[in-house]
Amino acid sequence: AIQMTQSPSSLSASVGDRVTITCRASQGIRNDLGWYQQKPGKAPKLLIYAASSLQSGVPSRFSGSGSGTDFTLTISSLQPEDFATYYCLQDYNYRTWTFGQGTKVEIK
Amino acid sequence: QLQLQESGPGLVKPSETLSLTCTVSGGSISSSSYYWGWIRQPPGKGLEWIGSIYYSGSTYYNPSLKSRVTISVDTSKNQFSLKLSSVTAADTAVYYCARHSGQYEDWGQGTLVTVSS
């Protein structure tokens, strides 16, 4: 099974900061990766699909990059509403799906 | 606008079977090229994919849960269901249903299921 390792597990940042979260796959997954934002008590929300494609309605300060085994989610200028937990999800083989462990973005 | 709503008991006894239903509105569960899946999240922990059913009826399960999971679909009611057998306290979680192709575009609000005697 494909394992997804996300880092860091948590980070503290200030409004306006540039934030980067990394996800590494245990084997190559092409660009079959998405990023999700989850706020307390809410369902996750898809931000990025196919590693770098912005889901409709998602602010352009969110961007994704990478292919193969290493992927990055970047928030260019952190906003108050961006404090949340972020997860990556691989959908490489359409038979099993694996989430990363999550990264909690907290206010510094 | 597609909507998904989970329903089922909020409390299940250890060793019994957890049963949840997801009712889909605003779209047909028979729509081609979509999967219908279940994901769970233990309190304070991360997301875990449980399994999915393709519109054709093919099912795919998390290997770690495969022996205990059954997902089925009822097209006449526009619903799909999850059964998880022999539950323990470790199965206590918020359970989400979702529609997905590769990634998970549409989610239900989630329902908390507690396993306790």
mmCIF file of C-alpha atoms in Angstrom:
data_model
loop_
_atom_site.group_PDB
_atom_site.id
_atom_site.type_symbol
_atom_site.label_atom_id
_atom_site.label_comp_id
_atom_site.label_asym_id
_atom_site.label_seq_id
_atom_site.Cartn_x
_atom_site.Cartn_y
_atom_site.Cartn_z
ATOM 1 C CA ALA A 1 0.000 0.000 0.000
ATOM 2 C CA ILE A 2 1.118 3.536 -0.744
ATOM 3 C CA GLN A 3 2.058 5.497 2.366
ATOM 4 C CA MET A 4 1.814 9.279 2.530
ATOM 5 C CA THR A 5 4.100 11.153 4.913
ATOM 6 C CA GLN A 6 3.166 14.729 5.628
ATOM 7 C CA SER A 7 5.367 17.328 7.320
ATOM 8 C CA PRO A 8 5.402 19.164 9.550
ATOM 9 C CA SER A 9 2.647 17.790 11.774
ATOM 10 C CA SER A 10 1.990 21.304 13.030
ATOM 11 C CA LEU A 11 3.287 24.811 12.510
ATOM 12 C CA SER A 12 2.744 28.257 13.955
ATOM 13 C CA ALA A 13 2.518 31.209 11.612
ATOM 14 C CA SER A 14 1.319 34.784 11.485
ATOM 15 C CA VAL A 15 -1.193 36.438 9.195
ATOM 16 C CA GLY A 16 0.598 37.386 5.999
ATOM 17 C CA ASP A 17 3.230 34.640 6.272
ATOM 18 C CA ARG A 18 4.063 32.287 3.435
ATOM 19 C CA VAL A 19 3.363 28.712 4.551
ATOM 20 C CA THR A 20 4.601 25.498 2.954
ATOM 21 C CA ILE A 21 3.433 21.963 3.742
ATOM 22 C CA THR A 22 5.048 18.875 2.261
ATOM 23 C CA CYS A 23 3.708 15.421 1.423
ATOM 24 C CA ARG A 24 5.909 12.512 0.359
ATOM 25 C CA ALA A 25 4.625 9.301 -1.209
ATOM 26 C CA SER A 26 6.261 5.925 -0.581
ATOM 27 C CA GLN A 27 6.298 5.312 -4.338
ATOM 28 C CA GLY A 28 5.778 7.410 -7.437
ATOM 29 C CA ILE A 29 2.189 8.553 -7.877
ATOM 30 C CA ARG A 30 2.579 10.792 -10.962
ATOM 31 C CA ASN A 31 0.532 13.901 -10.080
ATOM 32 C CA ASP A 32 -2.361 11.978 -8.506
ATOM 33 C CA LEU A 33 -2.562 14.015 -5.337
ATOM 34 C CA GLY A 34 -4.988 16.410 -3.725
ATOM 35 C CA TRP A 35 -4.916 18.793 -0.785
ATOM 36 C CA TYR A 36 -7.754 19.391 1.695
ATOM 37 C CA GLN A 37 -8.495 21.956 4.370
ATOM 38 C CA GLN A 38 -10.453 20.939 7.459
ATOM 39 C CA LYS A 39 -11.774 23.263 10.131
ATOM 40 C CA PRO A 40 -12.983 21.986 13.533
ATOM 41 C CA GLY A 41 -16.334 20.219 13.365
ATOM 42 C CA LYS A 42 -16.492 20.457 9.572
ATOM 43 C CA ALA A 43 -15.964 18.096 6.685
ATOM 44 C CA PRO A 44 -12.729 18.455 4.711
ATOM 45 C CA LYS A 45 -12.793 20.761 1.694
ATOM 46 C CA LEU A 46 -10.916 20.017 -1.518
ATOM 47 C CA LEU A 47 -8.428 22.789 -2.357
ATOM 48 C CA ILE A 48 -6.118 21.299 -4.989
ATOM 49 C CA TYR A 49 -6.427 18.284 -7.297
ATOM 50 C CA ALA A 50 -3.974 16.714 -9.735
ATOM 51 C CA ALA A 51 -1.188 18.148 -7.559
ATOM 52 C CA SER A 52 -1.475 21.696 -8.891
ATOM 53 C CA SER A 53 -4.992 22.392 -10.153
ATOM 54 C CA LEU A 54 -7.019 24.814 -8.065
ATOM 55 C CA GLN A 55 -10.515 23.630 -7.217
ATOM 56 C CA SER A 56 -13.265 26.040 -8.294
ATOM 57 C CA GLY A 57 -13.896 28.766 -5.742
ATOM 58 C CA VAL A 58 -10.627 28.306 -3.850
ATOM 59 C CA PRO A 59 -8.585 31.507 -3.384
ATOM 60 C CA SER A 60 -5.525 31.875 -5.569
ATOM 61 C CA ARG A 61 -3.229 32.238 -2.543
ATOM 62 C CA PHE A 62 -3.368 28.433 -2.365
ATOM 63 C CA SER A 63 -1.119 26.575 -4.787
ATOM 64 C CA GLY A 64 0.228 23.072 -5.191
ATOM 65 C CA SER A 65 3.268 21.633 -6.878
ATOM 66 C CA GLY A 66 5.186 18.416 -7.333
ATOM 67 C CA SER A 67 5.005 15.091 -9.059
ATOM 68 C CA GLY A 68 6.319 11.597 -8.488
ATOM 69 C CA THR A 69 6.936 11.313 -4.765
ATOM 70 C CA ASP A 70 7.293 14.872 -3.442
ATOM 71 C CA PHE A 71 4.499 17.422 -3.252
ATOM 72 C CA THR A 72 3.997 20.846 -1.715
ATOM 73 C CA LEU A 73 1.023 22.958 -0.696
ATOM 74 C CA THR A 74 1.814 26.659 -0.417
ATOM 75 C CA ILE A 75 -0.288 29.430 1.065
ATOM 76 C CA SER A 76 1.277 32.622 -0.270
ATOM 77 C CA SER A 77 -0.112 35.006 2.356
ATOM 78 C CA LEU A 78 -1.812 33.374 5.309
ATOM 79 C CA GLN A 79 -5.232 34.782 6.140
ATOM 80 C CA PRO A 80 -7.167 34.441 9.446
ATOM 81 C CA GLU A 81 -9.593 31.982 7.847
ATOM 82 C CA ASP A 82 -6.716 29.698 6.776
ATOM 83 C CA PHE A 83 -5.963 28.486 10.291
ATOM 84 C CA ALA A 84 -7.017 24.858 9.973
ATOM 85 C CA THR A 85 -5.667 21.350 9.451
ATOM 86 C CA TYR A 86 -4.477 20.363 5.988
ATOM 87 C CA TYR A 87 -4.330 16.846 4.529
ATOM 88 C CA CYS A 88 -2.929 15.362 1.348
ATOM 89 C CA LEU A 89 -4.608 12.414 -0.384
ATOM 90 C CA GLN A 90 -3.217 10.162 -3.094
ATOM 91 C CA ASP A 91 -5.530 8.726 -5.750
ATOM 92 C CA TYR A 92 -2.915 7.026 -7.875
ATOM 93 C CA ASN A 93 -4.458 3.682 -8.580
ATOM 94 C CA TYR A 94 -8.208 4.311 -8.113
ATOM 95 C CA ARG A 95 -8.385 1.195 -5.925
ATOM 96 C CA THR A 96 -7.122 2.499 -2.610
ATOM 97 C CA TRP A 97 -6.872 6.029 -1.317
ATOM 98 C CA THR A 98 -4.440 7.151 1.374
ATOM 99 C CA PHE A 99 -4.434 10.354 3.414
ATOM 100 C CA GLY A 100 -1.409 12.010 4.936
ATOM 101 C CA GLN A 101 -1.391 12.412 8.711
ATOM 102 C CA GLY A 102 -2.351 16.088 8.593
ATOM 103 C CA THR A 103 -0.683 19.429 9.321
ATOM 104 C CA LYS A 104 -2.271 21.781 11.830
ATOM 105 C CA VAL A 105 -1.660 25.442 11.045
ATOM 106 C CA GLU A 106 -1.930 27.522 14.205
ATOM 107 C CA ILE A 107 -1.703 31.197 15.003
ATOM 108 C CA LYS A 108 1.673 32.390 16.241
ATOM 109 C CA GLN B 1 -26.226 21.220 -5.824
ATOM 110 C CA LEU B 2 -25.329 17.725 -4.671
ATOM 111 C CA GLN B 3 -25.961 17.009 -1.006
ATOM 112 C CA LEU B 4 -25.017 13.966 1.052
ATOM 113 C CA GLN B 5 -26.423 13.138 4.480
ATOM 114 C CA GLU B 6 -25.240 10.386 6.804
ATOM 115 C CA SER B 7 -27.709 8.657 9.105
ATOM 116 C CA GLY B 8 -27.635 5.814 11.590
ATOM 117 C CA PRO B 9 -27.201 4.999 15.273
ATOM 118 C CA GLY B 10 -24.861 7.216 17.232
ATOM 119 C CA LEU B 11 -24.074 4.483 19.746
ATOM 120 C CA VAL B 12 -23.070 0.903 18.978
ATOM 121 C CA LYS B 13 -22.098 -1.813 21.432
ATOM 122 C CA PRO B 14 -18.725 -3.557 21.200
ATOM 123 C CA SER B 15 -18.724 -6.667 18.965
ATOM 124 C CA GLU B 16 -21.860 -5.506 17.158
ATOM 125 C CA THR B 17 -22.190 -4.179 13.598
ATOM 126 C CA LEU B 18 -22.096 -0.465 12.808
ATOM 127 C CA SER B 19 -24.563 0.449 10.054
ATOM 128 C CA LEU B 20 -24.736 3.838 8.357
ATOM 129 C CA THR B 21 -26.608 5.132 5.323
ATOM 130 C CA CYS B 22 -25.762 8.057 3.089
ATOM 131 C CA THR B 23 -28.692 9.677 1.291
ATOM 132 C CA VAL B 24 -27.817 11.564 -1.880
ATOM 133 C CA SER B 25 -29.933 14.457 -3.130
ATOM 134 C CA GLY B 26 -29.496 16.823 -6.026
ATOM 135 C CA GLY B 27 -27.997 14.123 -8.232
ATOM 136 C CA SER B 28 -28.253 10.466 -9.153
ATOM 137 C CA ILE B 29 -26.174 7.845 -7.412
ATOM 138 C CA SER B 30 -26.129 5.996 -10.737
ATOM 139 C CA SER B 31 -24.159 8.802 -12.392
ATOM 140 C CA SER B 32 -21.354 7.360 -14.443
ATOM 141 C CA SER B 33 -17.709 7.752 -13.504
ATOM 142 C CA TYR B 34 -18.269 8.511 -9.832
ATOM 143 C CA TYR B 35 -17.369 6.604 -6.710
ATOM 144 C CA TRP B 36 -19.273 6.817 -3.448
ATOM 145 C CA GLY B 37 -17.061 6.488 -0.429
ATOM 146 C CA TRP B 38 -16.808 6.369 3.336
ATOM 147 C CA ILE B 39 -14.088 8.075 5.378
ATOM 148 C CA ARG B 40 -13.754 8.222 9.146
ATOM 149 C CA GLN B 41 -11.940 10.376 11.688
ATOM 150 C CA PRO B 42 -11.409 9.284 15.295
ATOM 151 C CA PRO B 43 -11.709 12.139 17.790
ATOM 152 C CA GLY B 44 -8.640 14.372 17.577
ATOM 153 C CA LYS B 45 -7.013 12.242 14.872
ATOM 154 C CA GLY B 46 -6.586 12.184 11.110
ATOM 155 C CA LEU B 47 -8.680 10.972 8.202
ATOM 156 C CA GLU B 48 -8.897 7.308 7.203
ATOM 157 C CA TRP B 49 -10.402 6.033 3.965
ATOM 158 C CA ILE B 50 -12.710 3.083 4.694
ATOM 159 C CA GLY B 51 -13.905 2.079 1.249
ATOM 160 C CA SER B 52 -15.720 3.077 -1.907
ATOM 161 C CA ILE B 53 -18.256 1.717 -4.350
ATOM 162 C CA TYR B 54 -18.169 2.564 -8.042
ATOM 163 C CA TYR B 55 -21.350 3.453 -9.893
ATOM 164 C CA SER B 56 -21.084 0.049 -11.614
ATOM 165 C CA GLY B 57 -21.203 -1.713 -8.221
ATOM 166 C CA SER B 58 -17.520 -2.597 -7.856
ATOM 167 C CA THR B 59 -16.256 -2.154 -4.321
ATOM 168 C CA TYR B 60 -12.848 -1.194 -2.951
ATOM 169 C CA TYR B 61 -11.873 -1.433 0.704
ATOM 170 C CA ASN B 62 -9.043 -0.303 2.926
ATOM 171 C CA PRO B 63 -6.924 -3.440 3.392
ATOM 172 C CA SER B 64 -6.740 -2.815 7.136
ATOM 173 C CA LEU B 65 -10.556 -2.951 7.416
ATOM 174 C CA LYS B 66 -11.459 -5.205 4.500
ATOM 175 C CA SER B 67 -12.434 -8.235 6.565
ATOM 176 C CA ARG B 68 -15.056 -6.218 8.469
ATOM 177 C CA VAL B 69 -16.434 -3.793 5.870
ATOM 178 C CA THR B 70 -19.293 -4.017 3.399
ATOM 179 C CA ILE B 71 -20.433 -1.117 1.224
ATOM 180 C CA SER B 72 -23.576 -1.409 -0.862
ATOM 181 C CA VAL B 73 -25.797 0.828 -2.941
ATOM 182 C CA ASP B 74 -29.573 1.123 -3.284
ATOM 183 C CA THR B 75 -30.246 2.998 -6.507
ATOM 184 C CA SER B 76 -34.015 2.998 -5.941
ATOM 185 C CA LYS B 77 -33.520 5.097 -2.805
ATOM 186 C CA ASN B 78 -30.463 7.015 -4.062
ATOM 187 C CA GLN B 79 -28.542 5.766 -1.037
ATOM 188 C CA PHE B 80 -25.395 3.862 -0.245
ATOM 189 C CA SER B 81 -24.544 2.130 3.002
ATOM 190 C CA LEU B 82 -21.685 1.070 5.233
ATOM 191 C CA LYS B 83 -21.575 -1.941 7.505
ATOM 192 C CA LEU B 84 -18.606 -2.452 9.836
ATOM 193 C CA SER B 85 -18.716 -5.627 11.867
ATOM 194 C CA SER B 86 -17.180 -6.632 15.203
ATOM 195 C CA VAL B 87 -16.638 -3.048 16.304
ATOM 196 C CA THR B 88 -14.423 -2.004 19.201
ATOM 197 C CA ALA B 89 -13.741 1.308 20.916
ATOM 198 C CA ALA B 90 -11.113 1.968 18.238
ATOM 199 C CA ASP B 91 -13.948 2.330 15.712
ATOM 200 C CA THR B 92 -15.339 5.361 17.543
ATOM 201 C CA ALA B 93 -15.147 8.174 15.001
ATOM 202 C CA VAL B 94 -16.933 10.730 12.890
ATOM 203 C CA TYR B 95 -17.981 8.901 9.730
ATOM 204 C CA TYR B 96 -18.243 10.868 6.478
ATOM 205 C CA CYS B 97 -19.773 9.842 3.176
ATOM 206 C CA ALA B 98 -18.526 11.444 -0.008
ATOM 207 C CA ARG B 99 -18.764 11.466 -3.781
ATOM 208 C CA HIS B 100 -15.493 11.261 -5.636
ATOM 209 C CA SER B 101 -13.803 10.587 -8.894
ATOM 210 C CA GLY B 102 -10.125 10.658 -8.031
ATOM 211 C CA GLN B 103 -10.328 13.275 -5.325
ATOM 212 C CA TYR B 104 -13.250 13.823 -2.968
ATOM 213 C CA GLU B 105 -15.267 16.751 -4.226
ATOM 214 C CA ASP B 106 -18.464 16.445 -2.202
ATOM 215 C CA TRP B 107 -18.845 15.461 1.451
ATOM 216 C CA GLY B 108 -21.598 14.889 3.946
ATOM 217 C CA GLN B 109 -21.454 16.746 7.236
ATOM 218 C CA GLY B 110 -20.364 13.636 9.135
ATOM 219 C CA THR B 111 -21.930 11.665 11.952
ATOM 220 C CA LEU B 112 -20.309 10.653 15.238
ATOM 221 C CA VAL B 113 -20.523 6.980 16.093
ATOM 222 C CA THR B 114 -19.448 5.929 19.575
ATOM 223 C CA VAL B 115 -18.687 2.310 20.409
ATOM 224 C CA SER B 116 -19.487 1.681 24.043
ATOM 225 C CA SER B 117 -21.451 -0.696 26.210
#
